[in-house]
Short mmCIF file of C-alpha atoms in Angstrom, two decimals:
data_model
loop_
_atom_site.label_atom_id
_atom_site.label_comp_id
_atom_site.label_asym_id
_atom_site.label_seq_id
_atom_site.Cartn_x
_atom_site.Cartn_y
_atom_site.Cartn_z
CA UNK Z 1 -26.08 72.44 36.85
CA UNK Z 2 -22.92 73.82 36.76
CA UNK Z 3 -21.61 77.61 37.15
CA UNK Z 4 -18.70 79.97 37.52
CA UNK Z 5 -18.83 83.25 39.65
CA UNK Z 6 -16.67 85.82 38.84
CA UNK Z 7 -15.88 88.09 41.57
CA UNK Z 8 -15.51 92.03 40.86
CA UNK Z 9 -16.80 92.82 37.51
CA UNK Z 10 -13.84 96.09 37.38
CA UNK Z 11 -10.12 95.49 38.29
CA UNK Z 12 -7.77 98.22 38.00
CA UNK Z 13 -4.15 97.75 37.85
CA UNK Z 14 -1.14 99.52 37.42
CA UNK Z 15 1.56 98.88 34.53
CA UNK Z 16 3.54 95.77 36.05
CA UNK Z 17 1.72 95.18 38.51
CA UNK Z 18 -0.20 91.69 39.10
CA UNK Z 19 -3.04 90.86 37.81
CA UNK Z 20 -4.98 88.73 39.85
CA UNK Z 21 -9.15 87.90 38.74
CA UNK Z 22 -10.95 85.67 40.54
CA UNK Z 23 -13.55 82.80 39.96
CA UNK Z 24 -15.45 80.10 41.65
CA UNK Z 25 -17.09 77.22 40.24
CA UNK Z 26 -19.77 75.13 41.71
CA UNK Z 27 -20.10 71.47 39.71
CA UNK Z 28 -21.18 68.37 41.13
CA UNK Z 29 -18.85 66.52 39.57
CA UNK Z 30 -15.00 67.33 37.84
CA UNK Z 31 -15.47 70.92 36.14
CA UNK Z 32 -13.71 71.50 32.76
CA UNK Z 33 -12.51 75.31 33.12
CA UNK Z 34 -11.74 77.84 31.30
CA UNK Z 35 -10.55 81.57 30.58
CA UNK Z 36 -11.23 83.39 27.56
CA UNK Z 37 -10.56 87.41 26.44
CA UNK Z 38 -12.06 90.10 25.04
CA UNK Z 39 -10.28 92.38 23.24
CA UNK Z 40 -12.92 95.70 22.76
CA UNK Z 41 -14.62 95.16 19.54
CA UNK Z 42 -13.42 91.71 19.08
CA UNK Z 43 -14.48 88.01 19.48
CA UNK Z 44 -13.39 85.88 22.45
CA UNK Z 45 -10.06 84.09 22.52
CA UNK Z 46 -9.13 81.14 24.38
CA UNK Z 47 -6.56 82.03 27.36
CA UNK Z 48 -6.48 78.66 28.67
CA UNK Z 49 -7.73 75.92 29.88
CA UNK Z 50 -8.12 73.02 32.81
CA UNK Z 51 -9.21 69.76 31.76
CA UNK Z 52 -7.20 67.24 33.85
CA UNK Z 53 -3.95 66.54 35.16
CA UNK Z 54 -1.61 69.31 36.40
CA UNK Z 55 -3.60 71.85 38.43
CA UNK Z 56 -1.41 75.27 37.32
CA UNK Z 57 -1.85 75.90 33.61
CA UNK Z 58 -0.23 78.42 31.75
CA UNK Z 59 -1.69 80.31 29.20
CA UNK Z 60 -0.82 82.69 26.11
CA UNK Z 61 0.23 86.33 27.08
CA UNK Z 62 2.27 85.26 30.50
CA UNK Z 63 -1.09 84.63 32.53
CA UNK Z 64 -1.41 80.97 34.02
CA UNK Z 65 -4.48 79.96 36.38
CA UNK Z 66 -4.58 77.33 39.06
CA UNK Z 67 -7.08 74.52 39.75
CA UNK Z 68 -8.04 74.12 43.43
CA UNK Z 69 -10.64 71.66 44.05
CA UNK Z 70 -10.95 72.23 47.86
CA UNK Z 71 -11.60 76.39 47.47
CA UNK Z 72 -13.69 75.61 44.04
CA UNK Z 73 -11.66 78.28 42.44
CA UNK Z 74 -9.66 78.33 38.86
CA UNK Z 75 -8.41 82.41 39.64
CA UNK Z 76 -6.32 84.13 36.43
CA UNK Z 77 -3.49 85.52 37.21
CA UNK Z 78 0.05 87.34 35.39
CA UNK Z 79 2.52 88.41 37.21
CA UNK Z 80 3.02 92.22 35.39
CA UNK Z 81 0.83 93.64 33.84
CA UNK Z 82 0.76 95.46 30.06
CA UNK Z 83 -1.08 97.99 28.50
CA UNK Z 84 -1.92 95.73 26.36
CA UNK Z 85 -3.71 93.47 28.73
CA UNK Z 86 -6.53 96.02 29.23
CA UNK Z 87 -9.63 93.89 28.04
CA UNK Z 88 -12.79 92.11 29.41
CA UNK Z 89 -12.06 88.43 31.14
CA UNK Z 90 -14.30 85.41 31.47
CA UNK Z 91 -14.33 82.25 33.51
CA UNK Z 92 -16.53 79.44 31.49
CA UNK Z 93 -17.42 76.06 33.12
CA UNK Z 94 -18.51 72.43 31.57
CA UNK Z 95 -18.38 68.96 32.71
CA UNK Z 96 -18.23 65.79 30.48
CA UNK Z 97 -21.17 65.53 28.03
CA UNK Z 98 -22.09 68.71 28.54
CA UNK Z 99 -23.45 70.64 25.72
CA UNK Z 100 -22.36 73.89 26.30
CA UNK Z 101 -20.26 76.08 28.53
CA UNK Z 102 -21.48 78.09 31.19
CA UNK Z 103 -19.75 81.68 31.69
CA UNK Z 104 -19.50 84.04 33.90
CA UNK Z 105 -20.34 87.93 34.02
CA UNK Z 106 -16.89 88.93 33.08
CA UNK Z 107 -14.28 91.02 34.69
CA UNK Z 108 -13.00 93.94 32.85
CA UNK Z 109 -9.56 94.92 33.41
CA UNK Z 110 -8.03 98.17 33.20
CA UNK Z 111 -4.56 99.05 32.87
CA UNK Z 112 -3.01 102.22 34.55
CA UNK Z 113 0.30 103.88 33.09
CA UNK X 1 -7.17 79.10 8.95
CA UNK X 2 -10.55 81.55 9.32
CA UNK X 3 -12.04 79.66 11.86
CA UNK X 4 -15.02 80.81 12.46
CA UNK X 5 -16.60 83.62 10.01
CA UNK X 6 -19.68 85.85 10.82
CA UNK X 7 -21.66 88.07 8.21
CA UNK X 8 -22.42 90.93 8.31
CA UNK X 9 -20.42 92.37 11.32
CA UNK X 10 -22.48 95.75 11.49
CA UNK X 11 -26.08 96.80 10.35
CA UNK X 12 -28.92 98.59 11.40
CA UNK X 13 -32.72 97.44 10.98
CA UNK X 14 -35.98 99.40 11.40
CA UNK X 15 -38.40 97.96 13.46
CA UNK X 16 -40.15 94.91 12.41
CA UNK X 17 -37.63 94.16 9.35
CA UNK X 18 -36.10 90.70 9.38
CA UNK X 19 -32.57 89.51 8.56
CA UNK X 20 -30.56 86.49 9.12
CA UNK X 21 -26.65 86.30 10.11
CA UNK X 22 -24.79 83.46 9.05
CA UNK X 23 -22.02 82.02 10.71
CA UNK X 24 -19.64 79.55 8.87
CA UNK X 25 -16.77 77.43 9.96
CA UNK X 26 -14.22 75.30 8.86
CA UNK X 27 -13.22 73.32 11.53
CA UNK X 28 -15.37 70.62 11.34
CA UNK X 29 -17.00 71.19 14.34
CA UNK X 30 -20.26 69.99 15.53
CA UNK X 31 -21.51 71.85 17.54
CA UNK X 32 -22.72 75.45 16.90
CA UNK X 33 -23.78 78.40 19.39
CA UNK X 34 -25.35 81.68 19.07
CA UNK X 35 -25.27 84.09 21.94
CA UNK X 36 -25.83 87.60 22.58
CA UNK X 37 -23.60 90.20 24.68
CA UNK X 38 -25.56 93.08 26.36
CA UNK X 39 -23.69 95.72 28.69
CA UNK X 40 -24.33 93.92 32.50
CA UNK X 41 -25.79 90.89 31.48
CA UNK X 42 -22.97 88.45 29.74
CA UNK X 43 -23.08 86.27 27.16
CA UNK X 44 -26.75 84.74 26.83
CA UNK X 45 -27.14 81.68 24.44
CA UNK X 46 -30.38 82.01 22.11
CA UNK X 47 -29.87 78.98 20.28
CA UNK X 48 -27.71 75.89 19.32
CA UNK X 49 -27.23 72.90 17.32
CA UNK X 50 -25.29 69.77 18.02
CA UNK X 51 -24.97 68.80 14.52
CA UNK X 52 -26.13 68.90 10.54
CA UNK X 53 -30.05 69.80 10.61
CA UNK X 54 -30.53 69.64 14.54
CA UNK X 55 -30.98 72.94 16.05
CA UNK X 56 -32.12 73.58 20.18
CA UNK X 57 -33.62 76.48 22.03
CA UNK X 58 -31.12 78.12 24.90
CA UNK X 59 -31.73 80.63 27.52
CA UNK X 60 -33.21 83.46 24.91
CA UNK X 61 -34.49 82.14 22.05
CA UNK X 62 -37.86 84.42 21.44
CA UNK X 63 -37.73 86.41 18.62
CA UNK X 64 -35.19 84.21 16.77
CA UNK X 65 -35.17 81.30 14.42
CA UNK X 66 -31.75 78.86 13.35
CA UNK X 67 -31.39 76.67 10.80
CA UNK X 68 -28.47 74.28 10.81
CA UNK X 69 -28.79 72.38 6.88
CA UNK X 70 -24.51 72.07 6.22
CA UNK X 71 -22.35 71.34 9.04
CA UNK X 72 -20.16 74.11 8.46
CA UNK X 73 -23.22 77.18 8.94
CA UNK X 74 -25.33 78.19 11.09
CA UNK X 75 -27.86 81.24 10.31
CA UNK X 76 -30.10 83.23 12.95
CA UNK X 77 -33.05 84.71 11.41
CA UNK X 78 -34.87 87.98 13.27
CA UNK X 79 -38.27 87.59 11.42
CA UNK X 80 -39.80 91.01 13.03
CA UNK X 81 -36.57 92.93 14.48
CA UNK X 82 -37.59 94.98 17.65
CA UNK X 83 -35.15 97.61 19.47
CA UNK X 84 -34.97 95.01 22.26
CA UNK X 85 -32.70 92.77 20.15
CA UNK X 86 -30.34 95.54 19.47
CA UNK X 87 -26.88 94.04 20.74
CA UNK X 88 -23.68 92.47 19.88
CA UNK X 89 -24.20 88.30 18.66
CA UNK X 90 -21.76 86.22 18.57
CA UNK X 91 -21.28 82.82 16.84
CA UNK X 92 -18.75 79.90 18.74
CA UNK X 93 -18.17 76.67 17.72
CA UNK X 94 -17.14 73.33 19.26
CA UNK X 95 -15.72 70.03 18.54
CA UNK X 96 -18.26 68.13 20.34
CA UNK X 97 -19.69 70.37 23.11
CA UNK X 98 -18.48 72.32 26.55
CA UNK X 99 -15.66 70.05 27.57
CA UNK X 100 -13.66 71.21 24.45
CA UNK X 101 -14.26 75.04 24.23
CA UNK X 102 -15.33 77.26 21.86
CA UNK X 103 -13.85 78.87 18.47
CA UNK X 104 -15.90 82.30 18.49
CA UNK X 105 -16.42 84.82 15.66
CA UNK X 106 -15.68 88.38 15.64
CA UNK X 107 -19.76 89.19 16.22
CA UNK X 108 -22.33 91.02 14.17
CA UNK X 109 -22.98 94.75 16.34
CA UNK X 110 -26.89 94.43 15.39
CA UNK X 111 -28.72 98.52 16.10
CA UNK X 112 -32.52 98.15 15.55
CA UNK X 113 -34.14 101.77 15.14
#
């Protein structure tokens, strides 16, 4: 079975700064990733995604994520970060004919003035 | 374009009431999820369906019941609501499974007193 760690369930960053969250996937074979957001008191949004193909993807809101295959990792990242970017991140994994997606624990992100 | 709809989005129960929440969408989407959020512990899947009057257990599924009769809804049912269940549930939907993502609703904040 597949599954996505998410490492550091806080982040803390300053206005402009990067944003950088990391996750690792374990799959046996080609992992369908993705990154969705919380907003507090709201649903989950799609940020992006990895199917196949190109290995950076970019994503609504200026953050973009990268597909390496030989670290296992699909990390978020956006290069400054806004106020508005405070919210709770997860990393969700599936393979073909898969049923379902399998998320991680989430990483809340904080945003410093 | 209201994707995917979930009713109620608050209300509180006394112990051992029952209620259902519906979830609707209008995508024409398969596939059908209902999870749970708890502070620490993610997003837990209770139960799913992968189509019109086919419904499956996931990794929570005691103390709830689904029924999956039109494509477009999927109810939960709480048939004796205990404080344990108090916690935010969210609906997603999917084209045909993992590989494509999910459309999520907004959640119902469930409080059982």
């Amino acid at each position: 079975a597949q599954s996505v760690t998410q490492l550091g369930s806080h982040v803390s960053v300053s206005e402009g700064a990067l944003v950088l969250l990391r996750c690792n996937y374990s799959s046996s074979v080609p992992p369908y990733l993705f990154w969705y957001v919380q907003y507090p008191n709201q649903g989950l949004q799609l940020l992006l995604k990895y199917t196949t193909g190109a290995t950076l993807v970019k994503g609504i809101n200026g953050f973009e994520a990268e597909f390496k295959k030989s670290e296992t990792s699909f990390h978020l990242t956006k290069p400054s970060a806004h106020m508005s970017d405070a919210a709770e991140y997860f990393c969700a994994v599936s393979t073909l004919n898969d049923y379902k997606l399998s998320f991680g624990a989430g990483t809340t992100v904080t945003v410093r003035a | 374009n209201a994707g995917v709809t979930q009713t109620p989005k608050f209300r509180v129960l006394k112990t051992g009431q029952s209620m259902t929440l519906l979830c609707a969408q209008d995508m024409n989407h398969e596939y059908m999820y209902w999870y749970r959020q708890d502070p620490g512990m993610g997003l837990r899947l209770i139960h799913y369906s992968v189509g019109e009057g086919t419904t499956a257990k996931g990794e929570v599924p005691d103390g709830y019941n689904v029924s999956r009769l039109k494509k477009q809804n999927f109810l939960l049912g709480l048939e004796s609501a205990a404080p344990s269940q108090t916690s935010v549930y969210f609906c997603a939907s999917s084209y045909l499974g993992g590989p494509y993502g999910y459309t999520f609703g907004s959640g119902t904040r469930l409080t059982v007193v």
